[in-house]
Short mmCIF file of C-alpha atoms in Angstrom, two decimals:
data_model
loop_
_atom_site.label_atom_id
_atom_site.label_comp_id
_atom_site.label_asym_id
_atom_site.label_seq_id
_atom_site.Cartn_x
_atom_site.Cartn_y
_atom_site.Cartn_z
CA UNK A 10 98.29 101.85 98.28
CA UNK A 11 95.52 104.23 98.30
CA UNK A 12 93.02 102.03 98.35
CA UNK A 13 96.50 100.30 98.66
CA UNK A 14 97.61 97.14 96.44
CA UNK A 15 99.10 94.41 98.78
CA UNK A 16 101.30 92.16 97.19
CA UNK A 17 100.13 91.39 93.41
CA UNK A 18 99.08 88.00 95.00
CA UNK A 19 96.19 86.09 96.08
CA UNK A 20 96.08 86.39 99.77
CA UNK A 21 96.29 82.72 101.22
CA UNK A 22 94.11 81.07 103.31
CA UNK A 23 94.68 80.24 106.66
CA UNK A 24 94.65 77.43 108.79
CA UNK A 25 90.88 78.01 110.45
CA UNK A 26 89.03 77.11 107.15
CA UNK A 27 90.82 73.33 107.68
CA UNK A 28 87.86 73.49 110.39
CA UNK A 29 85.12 74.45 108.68
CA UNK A 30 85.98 72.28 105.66
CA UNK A 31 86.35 69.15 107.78
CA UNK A 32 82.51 70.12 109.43
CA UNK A 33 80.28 67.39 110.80
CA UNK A 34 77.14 67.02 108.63
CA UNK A 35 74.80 66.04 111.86
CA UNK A 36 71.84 65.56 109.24
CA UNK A 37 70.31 69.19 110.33
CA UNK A 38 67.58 70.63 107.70
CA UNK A 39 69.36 74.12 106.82
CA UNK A 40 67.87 76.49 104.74
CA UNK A 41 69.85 77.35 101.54
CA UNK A 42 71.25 80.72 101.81
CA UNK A 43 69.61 82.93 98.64
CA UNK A 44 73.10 83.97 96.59
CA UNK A 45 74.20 86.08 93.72
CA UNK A 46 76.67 86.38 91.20
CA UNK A 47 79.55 88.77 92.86
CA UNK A 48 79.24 90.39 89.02
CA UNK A 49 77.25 90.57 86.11
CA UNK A 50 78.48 90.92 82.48
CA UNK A 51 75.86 93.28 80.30
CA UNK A 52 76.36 93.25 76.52
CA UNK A 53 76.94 96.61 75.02
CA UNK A 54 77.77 98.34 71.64
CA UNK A 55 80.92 99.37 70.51
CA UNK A 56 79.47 102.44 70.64
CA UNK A 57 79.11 102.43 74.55
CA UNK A 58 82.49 102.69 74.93
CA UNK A 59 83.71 106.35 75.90
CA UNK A 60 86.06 107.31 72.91
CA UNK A 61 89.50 107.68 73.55
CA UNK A 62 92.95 109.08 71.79
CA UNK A 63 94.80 107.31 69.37
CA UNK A 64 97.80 107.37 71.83
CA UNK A 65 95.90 105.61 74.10
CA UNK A 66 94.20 102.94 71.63
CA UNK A 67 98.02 102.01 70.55
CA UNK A 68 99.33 101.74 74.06
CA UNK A 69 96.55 100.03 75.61
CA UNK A 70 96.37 97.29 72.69
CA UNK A 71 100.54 97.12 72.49
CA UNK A 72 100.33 96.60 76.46
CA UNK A 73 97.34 93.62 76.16
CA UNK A 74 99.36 91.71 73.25
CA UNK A 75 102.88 92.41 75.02
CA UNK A 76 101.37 88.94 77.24
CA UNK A 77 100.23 87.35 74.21
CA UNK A 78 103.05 85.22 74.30
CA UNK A 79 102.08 83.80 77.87
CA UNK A 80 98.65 83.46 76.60
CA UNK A 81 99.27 81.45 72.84
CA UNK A 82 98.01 78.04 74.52
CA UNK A 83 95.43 80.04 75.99
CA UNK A 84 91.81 78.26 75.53
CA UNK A 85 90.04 81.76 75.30
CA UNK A 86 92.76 83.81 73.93
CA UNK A 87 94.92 81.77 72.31
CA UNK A 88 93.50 82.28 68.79
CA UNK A 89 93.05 85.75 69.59
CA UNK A 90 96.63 86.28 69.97
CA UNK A 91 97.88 84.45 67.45
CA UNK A 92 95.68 86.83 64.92
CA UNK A 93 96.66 89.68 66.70
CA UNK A 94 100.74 89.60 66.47
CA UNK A 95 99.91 90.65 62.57
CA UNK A 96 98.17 93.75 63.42
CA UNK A 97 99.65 96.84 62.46
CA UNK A 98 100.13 99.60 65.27
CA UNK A 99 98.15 101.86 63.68
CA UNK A 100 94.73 103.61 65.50
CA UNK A 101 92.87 102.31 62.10
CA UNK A 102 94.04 98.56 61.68
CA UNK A 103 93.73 98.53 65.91
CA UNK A 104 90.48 98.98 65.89
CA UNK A 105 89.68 96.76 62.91
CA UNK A 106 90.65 94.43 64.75
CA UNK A 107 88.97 94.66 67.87
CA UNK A 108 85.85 95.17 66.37
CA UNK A 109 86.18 92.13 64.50
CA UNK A 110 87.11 89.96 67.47
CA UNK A 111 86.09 91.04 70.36
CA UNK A 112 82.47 91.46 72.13
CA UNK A 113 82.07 94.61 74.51
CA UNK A 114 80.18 93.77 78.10
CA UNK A 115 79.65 96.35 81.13
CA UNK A 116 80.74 94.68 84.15
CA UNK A 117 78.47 95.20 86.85
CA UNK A 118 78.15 94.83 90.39
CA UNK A 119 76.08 92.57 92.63
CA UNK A 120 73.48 95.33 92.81
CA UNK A 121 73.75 95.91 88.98
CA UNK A 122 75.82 99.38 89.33
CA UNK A 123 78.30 99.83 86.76
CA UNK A 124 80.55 101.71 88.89
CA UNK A 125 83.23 101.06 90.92
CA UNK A 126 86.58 102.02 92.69
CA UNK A 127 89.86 102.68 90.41
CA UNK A 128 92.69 102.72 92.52
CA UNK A 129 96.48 102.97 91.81
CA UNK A 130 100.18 100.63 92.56
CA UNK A 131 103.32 101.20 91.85
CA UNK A 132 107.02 100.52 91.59
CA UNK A 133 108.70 102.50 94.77
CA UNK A 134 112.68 102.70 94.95
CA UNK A 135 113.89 102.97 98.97
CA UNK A 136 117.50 103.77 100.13
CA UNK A 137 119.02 100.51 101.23
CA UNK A 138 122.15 98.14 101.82
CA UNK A 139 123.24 94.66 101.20
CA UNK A 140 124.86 94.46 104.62
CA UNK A 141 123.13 95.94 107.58
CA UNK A 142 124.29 99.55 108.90
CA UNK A 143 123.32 101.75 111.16
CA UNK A 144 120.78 103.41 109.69
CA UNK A 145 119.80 100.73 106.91
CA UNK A 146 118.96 97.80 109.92
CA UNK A 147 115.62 96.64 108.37
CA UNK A 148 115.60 93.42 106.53
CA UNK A 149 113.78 92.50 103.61
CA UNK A 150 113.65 88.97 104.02
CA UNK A 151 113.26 86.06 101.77
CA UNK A 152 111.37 83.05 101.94
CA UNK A 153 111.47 81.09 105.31
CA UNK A 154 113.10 78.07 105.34
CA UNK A 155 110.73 76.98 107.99
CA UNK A 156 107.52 77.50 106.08
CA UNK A 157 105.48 74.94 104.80
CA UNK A 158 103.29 75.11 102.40
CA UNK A 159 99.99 72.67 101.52
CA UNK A 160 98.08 73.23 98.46
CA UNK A 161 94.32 72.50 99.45
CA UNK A 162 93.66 71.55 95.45
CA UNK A 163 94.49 67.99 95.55
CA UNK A 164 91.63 67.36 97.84
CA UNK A 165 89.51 69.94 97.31
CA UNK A 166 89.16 70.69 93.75
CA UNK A 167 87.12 73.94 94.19
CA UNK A 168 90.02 75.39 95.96
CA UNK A 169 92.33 75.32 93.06
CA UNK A 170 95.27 77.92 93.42
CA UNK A 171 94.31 78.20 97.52
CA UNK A 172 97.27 77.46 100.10
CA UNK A 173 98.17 77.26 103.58
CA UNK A 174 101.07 78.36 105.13
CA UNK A 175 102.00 77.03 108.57
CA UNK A 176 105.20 75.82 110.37
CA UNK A 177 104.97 72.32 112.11
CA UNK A 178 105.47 72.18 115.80
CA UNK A 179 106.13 68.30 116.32
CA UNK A 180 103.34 66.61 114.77
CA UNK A 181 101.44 69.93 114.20
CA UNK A 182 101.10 72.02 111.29
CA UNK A 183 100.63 75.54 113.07
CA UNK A 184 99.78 79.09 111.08
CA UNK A 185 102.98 81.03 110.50
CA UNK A 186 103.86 83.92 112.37
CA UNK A 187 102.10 87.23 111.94
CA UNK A 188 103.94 90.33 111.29
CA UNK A 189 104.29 91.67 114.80
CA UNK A 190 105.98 88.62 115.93
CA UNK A 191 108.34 88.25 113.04
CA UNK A 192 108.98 92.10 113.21
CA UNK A 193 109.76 91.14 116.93
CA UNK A 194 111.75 87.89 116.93
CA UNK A 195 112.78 87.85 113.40
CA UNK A 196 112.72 84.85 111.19
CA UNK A 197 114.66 82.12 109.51
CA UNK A 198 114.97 83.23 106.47
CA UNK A 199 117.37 84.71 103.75
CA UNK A 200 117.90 88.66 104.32
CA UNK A 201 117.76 90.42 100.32
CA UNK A 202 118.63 93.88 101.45
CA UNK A 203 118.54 96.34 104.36
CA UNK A 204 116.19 99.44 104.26
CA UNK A 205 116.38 103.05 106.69
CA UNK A 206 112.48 102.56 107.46
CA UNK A 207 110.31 100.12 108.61
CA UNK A 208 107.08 102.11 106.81
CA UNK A 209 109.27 101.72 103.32
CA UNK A 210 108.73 98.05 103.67
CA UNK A 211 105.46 98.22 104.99
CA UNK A 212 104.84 100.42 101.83
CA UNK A 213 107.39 97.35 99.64
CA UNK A 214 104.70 95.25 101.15
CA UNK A 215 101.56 96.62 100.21
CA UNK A 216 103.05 96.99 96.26
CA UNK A 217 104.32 94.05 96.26
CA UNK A 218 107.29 94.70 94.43
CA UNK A 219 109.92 97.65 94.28
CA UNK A 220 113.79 98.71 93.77
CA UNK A 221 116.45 99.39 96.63
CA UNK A 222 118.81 102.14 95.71
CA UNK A 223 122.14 101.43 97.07
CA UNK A 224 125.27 103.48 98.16
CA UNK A 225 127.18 103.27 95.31
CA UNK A 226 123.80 104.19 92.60
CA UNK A 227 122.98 101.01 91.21
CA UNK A 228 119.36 99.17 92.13
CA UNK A 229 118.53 96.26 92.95
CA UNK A 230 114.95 94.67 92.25
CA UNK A 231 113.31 92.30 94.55
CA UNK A 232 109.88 91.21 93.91
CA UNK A 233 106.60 89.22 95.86
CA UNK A 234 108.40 85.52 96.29
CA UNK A 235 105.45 84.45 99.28
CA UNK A 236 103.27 85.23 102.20
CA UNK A 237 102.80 84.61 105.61
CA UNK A 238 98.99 83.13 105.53
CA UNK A 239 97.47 86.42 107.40
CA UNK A 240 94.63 87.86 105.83
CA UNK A 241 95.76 91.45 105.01
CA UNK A 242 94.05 94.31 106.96
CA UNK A 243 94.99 97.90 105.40
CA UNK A 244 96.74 100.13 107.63
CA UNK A 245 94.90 103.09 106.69
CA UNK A 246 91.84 101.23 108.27
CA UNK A 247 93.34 100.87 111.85
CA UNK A 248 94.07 104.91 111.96
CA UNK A 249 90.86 105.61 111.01
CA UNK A 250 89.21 102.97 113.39
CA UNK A 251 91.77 105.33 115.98
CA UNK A 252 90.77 108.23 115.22
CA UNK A 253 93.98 109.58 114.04
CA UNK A 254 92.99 109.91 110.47
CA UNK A 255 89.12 109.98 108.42
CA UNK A 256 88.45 107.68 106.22
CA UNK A 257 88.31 109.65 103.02
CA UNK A 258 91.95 111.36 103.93
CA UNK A 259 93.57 107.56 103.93
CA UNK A 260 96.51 108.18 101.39
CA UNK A 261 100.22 106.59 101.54
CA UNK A 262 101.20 110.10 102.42
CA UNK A 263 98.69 111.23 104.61
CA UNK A 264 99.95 107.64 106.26
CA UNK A 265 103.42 108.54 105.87
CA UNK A 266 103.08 112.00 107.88
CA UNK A 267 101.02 110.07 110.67
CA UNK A 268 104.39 107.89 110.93
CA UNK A 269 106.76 110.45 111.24
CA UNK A 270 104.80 112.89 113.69
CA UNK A 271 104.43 109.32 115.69
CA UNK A 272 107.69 107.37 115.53
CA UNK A 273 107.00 105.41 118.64
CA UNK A 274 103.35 104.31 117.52
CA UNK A 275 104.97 102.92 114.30
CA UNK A 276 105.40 98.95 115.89
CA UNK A 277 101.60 99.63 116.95
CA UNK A 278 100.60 100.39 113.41
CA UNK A 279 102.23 98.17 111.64
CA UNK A 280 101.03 95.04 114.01
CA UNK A 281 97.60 96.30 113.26
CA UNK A 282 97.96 94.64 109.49
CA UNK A 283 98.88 90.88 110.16
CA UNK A 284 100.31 89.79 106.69
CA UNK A 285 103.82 89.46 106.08
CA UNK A 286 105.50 89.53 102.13
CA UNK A 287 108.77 87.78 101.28
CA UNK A 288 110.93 88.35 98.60
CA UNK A 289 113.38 87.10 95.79
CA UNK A 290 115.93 88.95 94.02
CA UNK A 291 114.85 90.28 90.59
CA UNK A 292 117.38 90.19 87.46
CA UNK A 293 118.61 94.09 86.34
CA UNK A 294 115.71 95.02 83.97
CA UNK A 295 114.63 98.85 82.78
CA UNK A 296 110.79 97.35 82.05
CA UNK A 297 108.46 97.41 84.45
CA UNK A 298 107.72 94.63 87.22
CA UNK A 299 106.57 91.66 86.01
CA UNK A 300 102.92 91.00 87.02
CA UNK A 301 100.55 87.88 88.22
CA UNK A 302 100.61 86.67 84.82
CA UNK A 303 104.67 86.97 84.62
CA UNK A 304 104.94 89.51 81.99
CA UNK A 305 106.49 93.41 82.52
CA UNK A 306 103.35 95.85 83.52
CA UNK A 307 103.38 98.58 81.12
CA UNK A 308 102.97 102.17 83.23
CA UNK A 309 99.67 103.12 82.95
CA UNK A 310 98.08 100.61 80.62
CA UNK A 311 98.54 97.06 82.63
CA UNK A 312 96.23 97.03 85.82
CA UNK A 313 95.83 94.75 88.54
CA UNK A 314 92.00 92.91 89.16
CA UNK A 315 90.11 90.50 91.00
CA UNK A 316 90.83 86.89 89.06
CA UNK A 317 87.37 85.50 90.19
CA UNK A 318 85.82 88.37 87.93
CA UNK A 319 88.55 89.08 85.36
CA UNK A 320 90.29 86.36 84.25
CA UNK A 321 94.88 87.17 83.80
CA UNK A 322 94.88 88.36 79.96
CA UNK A 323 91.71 89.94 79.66
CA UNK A 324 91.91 93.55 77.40
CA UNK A 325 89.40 95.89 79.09
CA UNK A 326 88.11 99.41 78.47
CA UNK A 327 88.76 101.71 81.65
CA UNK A 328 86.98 104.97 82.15
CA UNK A 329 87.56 106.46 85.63
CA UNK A 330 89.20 110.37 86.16
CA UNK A 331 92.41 111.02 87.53
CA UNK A 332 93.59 112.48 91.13
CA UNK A 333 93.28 115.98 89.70
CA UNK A 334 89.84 115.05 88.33
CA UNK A 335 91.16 114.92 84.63
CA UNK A 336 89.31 112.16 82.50
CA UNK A 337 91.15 108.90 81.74
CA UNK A 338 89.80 106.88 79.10
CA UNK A 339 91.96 103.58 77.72
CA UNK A 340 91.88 100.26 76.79
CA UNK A 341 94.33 98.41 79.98
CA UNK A 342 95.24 94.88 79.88
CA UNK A 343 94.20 92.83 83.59
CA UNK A 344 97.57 91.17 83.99
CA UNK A 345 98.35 91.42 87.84
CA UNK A 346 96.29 90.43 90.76
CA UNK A 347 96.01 91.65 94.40
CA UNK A 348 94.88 90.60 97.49
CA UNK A 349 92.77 93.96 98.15
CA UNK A 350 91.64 94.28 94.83
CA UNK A 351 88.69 91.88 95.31
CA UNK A 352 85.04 91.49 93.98
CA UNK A 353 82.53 93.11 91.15
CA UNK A 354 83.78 96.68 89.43
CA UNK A 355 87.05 96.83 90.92
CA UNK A 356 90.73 97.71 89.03
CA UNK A 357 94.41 98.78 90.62
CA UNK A 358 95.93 101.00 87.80
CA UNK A 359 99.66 100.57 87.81
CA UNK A 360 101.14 103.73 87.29
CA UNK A 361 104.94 102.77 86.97
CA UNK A 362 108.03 103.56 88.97
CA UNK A 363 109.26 105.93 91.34
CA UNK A 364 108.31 109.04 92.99
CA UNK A 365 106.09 110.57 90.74
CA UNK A 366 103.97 107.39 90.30
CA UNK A 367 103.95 106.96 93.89
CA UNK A 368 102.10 110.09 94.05
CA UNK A 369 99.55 109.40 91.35
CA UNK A 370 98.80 105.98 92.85
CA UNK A 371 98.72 106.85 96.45
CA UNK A 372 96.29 109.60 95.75
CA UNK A 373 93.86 107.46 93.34
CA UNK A 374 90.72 106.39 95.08
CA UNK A 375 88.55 107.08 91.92
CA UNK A 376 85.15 106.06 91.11
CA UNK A 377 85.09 104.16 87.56
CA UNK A 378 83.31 101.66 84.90
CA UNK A 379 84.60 98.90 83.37
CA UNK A 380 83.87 97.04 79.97
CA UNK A 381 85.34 93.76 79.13
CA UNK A 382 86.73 93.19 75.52
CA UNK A 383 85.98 89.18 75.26
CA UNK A 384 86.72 87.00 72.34
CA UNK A 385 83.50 86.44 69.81
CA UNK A 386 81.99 83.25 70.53
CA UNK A 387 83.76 82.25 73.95
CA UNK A 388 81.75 81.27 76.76
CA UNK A 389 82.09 84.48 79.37
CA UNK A 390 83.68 83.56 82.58
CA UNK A 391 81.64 81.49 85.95
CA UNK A 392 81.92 84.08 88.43
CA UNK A 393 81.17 82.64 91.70
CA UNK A 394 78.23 83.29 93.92
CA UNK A 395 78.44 85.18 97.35
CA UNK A 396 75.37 85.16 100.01
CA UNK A 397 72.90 88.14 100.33
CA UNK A 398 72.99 90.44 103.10
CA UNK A 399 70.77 89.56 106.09
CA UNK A 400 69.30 91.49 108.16
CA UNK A 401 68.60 90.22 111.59
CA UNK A 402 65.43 90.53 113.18
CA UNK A 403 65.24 93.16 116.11
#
């Protein structure tokens, strides 16, 4: 993805942090680390915003209330919602009603900048089969029936929504296989479909959800069902750590022509990035892939954020340029998640489905501000506090 989106998922934890969680307090005086928030929220004007088109105003606000519905019960937006299924779609009544619900704040980042990287996602469609050919003998495999899967909530509170994934060897609970071994040995598990080439799923993967053309014309649409417990490491990384690519020419296909001028490096590169996605079958649908917050992204207008930040629901106010350079200024709704779009000013722009979306997203490593449309008088969200940067002695 660019800056790529891996599945639109919180990456899990894995099994080490059981460790550090069950740590012996030996009584030790430690110094508290100094901390700060991983953002900031600055109150602005209305007037702060950069202006944008009418167009814009009406599909931005159509694609935030399109999730009202998942949102009604909503502590923060719930009331919002319900006053904002009444609002004509018209550029005047829109921003009415904005104005007269919503607060504007800059979101800034741990060193107070307000700007940060835009990047893009979409929905890619791959040649496949339901059975397995000779040229379509990659499966896209569904949940393992041998994973287990242990929410850490139930003890520990302040790791609500954070899971392990293991398998249990006797009386062990082990991690799961990484993605070289299960690219190697395979796994127990359901196969979907059956693509041509192993960097199409790599690339299924990364977006986290996507449509496999078959023979006959029709598509079938699988989507992020779970995760292997690997921490994902981008495989645009590992070529530039080889020196086969620099750092600012990482792009799905600058990746892609890497692959194909190196067929036989391909296992190599792909066991560089540990984390393996699983998937379920998607009903027929013409909308778009249904987000973190299980409601269809809307091309161009829903994006994909860092929950700890942004909270699912959120309307925000995105000004950033395109590939080409071209200004783009809209109101986008935060209703997906991903596990490399983490921390402060930070947004994945879904840009919808097929080719030509492929090529806006995999090109989009742009440099951006957010502002954060938040309902008057609603506490603004806890973000959580990281550890300064610490230079060692020399």
């Amino acid at each position: 993805m660019h800056s790529f989106k891996t599945w639109h998922k919180g990456l899990a934890l894995t099994l080490p942090l059981i460790a550090l969680l069950a740590g012996c307090n030996r009584g030790d005086k430690v110094e508290e680390p100094k901390t700060h928030a991983v953002a900031t929220y600055v109150s602005a004007p209305w007037e702060a915003l950069p202006s944008v088109s009418d167009e814009d105003l009406l599909a931005g606000f159509g694609s935030w209330r399109s999730a009202c519905t998942r949102l009604k019960a909503d502590t923060v937006w719930g009331a919002t919602c319900a006053a904002a299924v009444s609002v004509p779609l018209t550029a005047v009544d829109v921003r009415n009603f904005l104005k007269q619900n919503l607060d504007v704040y800059g979101l800034r980042s741990g060193d107070n900048s307000p700007n940060g990287l835009i990047t893009g996602y979409y929905e890619p469609v791959y040649p496949g089969s339901l059975t397995q050919t000779a040229s379509a003998n990659i499966p896209v495999y569904g949940v393992p029936e041998d994973m287990i899967i242990v929410s850490l909530d139930s003890i520990y509170p302040e790791l609500k929504g954070k899971r392990l994934r293991g398998r249990l060897e006797g009386r062990v609970l082990k991690p799961y296989d990484d993605a070289a071994t299960i690219e190697t040995n395979g796994v127990k598990a359901p196969v979907i479909a059956w693509l041509t080439d192993p960097m199409n799923l790599q690339f299924l993967q990364i977006q986290g959800s996507g449509r496999i053309r078959l023979d006959d014309g029709r598509q079938l649409r699988i989507g992020y069902a779970d995760q292997n417990g690997h921490p994902y490491r981008p495989i645009g990384r590992w070529l530039v750590e080889q020196g086969e690519l620099k750092k600012e020419d990482v792009t799905m296909g600058t990746i892609s022509a890497w692959a194909k001028a190196n067929p036989n490096r391909i296992p190599e590169l792909l066991g560089s990035n540990p984390s393996y996605v699983f998937f379920n079958r998607n009903p027929d649908s013409n909308e778009g892939p249904r987000g973190s917050l299980n409601v269809p992204l809307t091309a161009g207008y829903s994006v994909a954020v860092d929950r700890k930040v942004i909270p699912l629901g959120s309307l925000l106010w995105l000004s950033t340029t395109r590939p080409d350079g071209s200004a783009l200024n809209r109101p986008v709704a935060a209703q997906d998640t991903g596990g490399a779009i983490a921390g402060e000013v930070r947004a994945d722009l879904f840009w919808g489905t097929g080719e030509a979306a492929g090529n806006l997203a995999g090109d989009m490593k742009q440099q951006g501000q957010i502002w954060m449309l938040w309902p008057k008088g609603m506490a603004l969200p806890q973000v959580p506090q990281v550890a300064n940067t610490v230079t060692a002695n020399p």
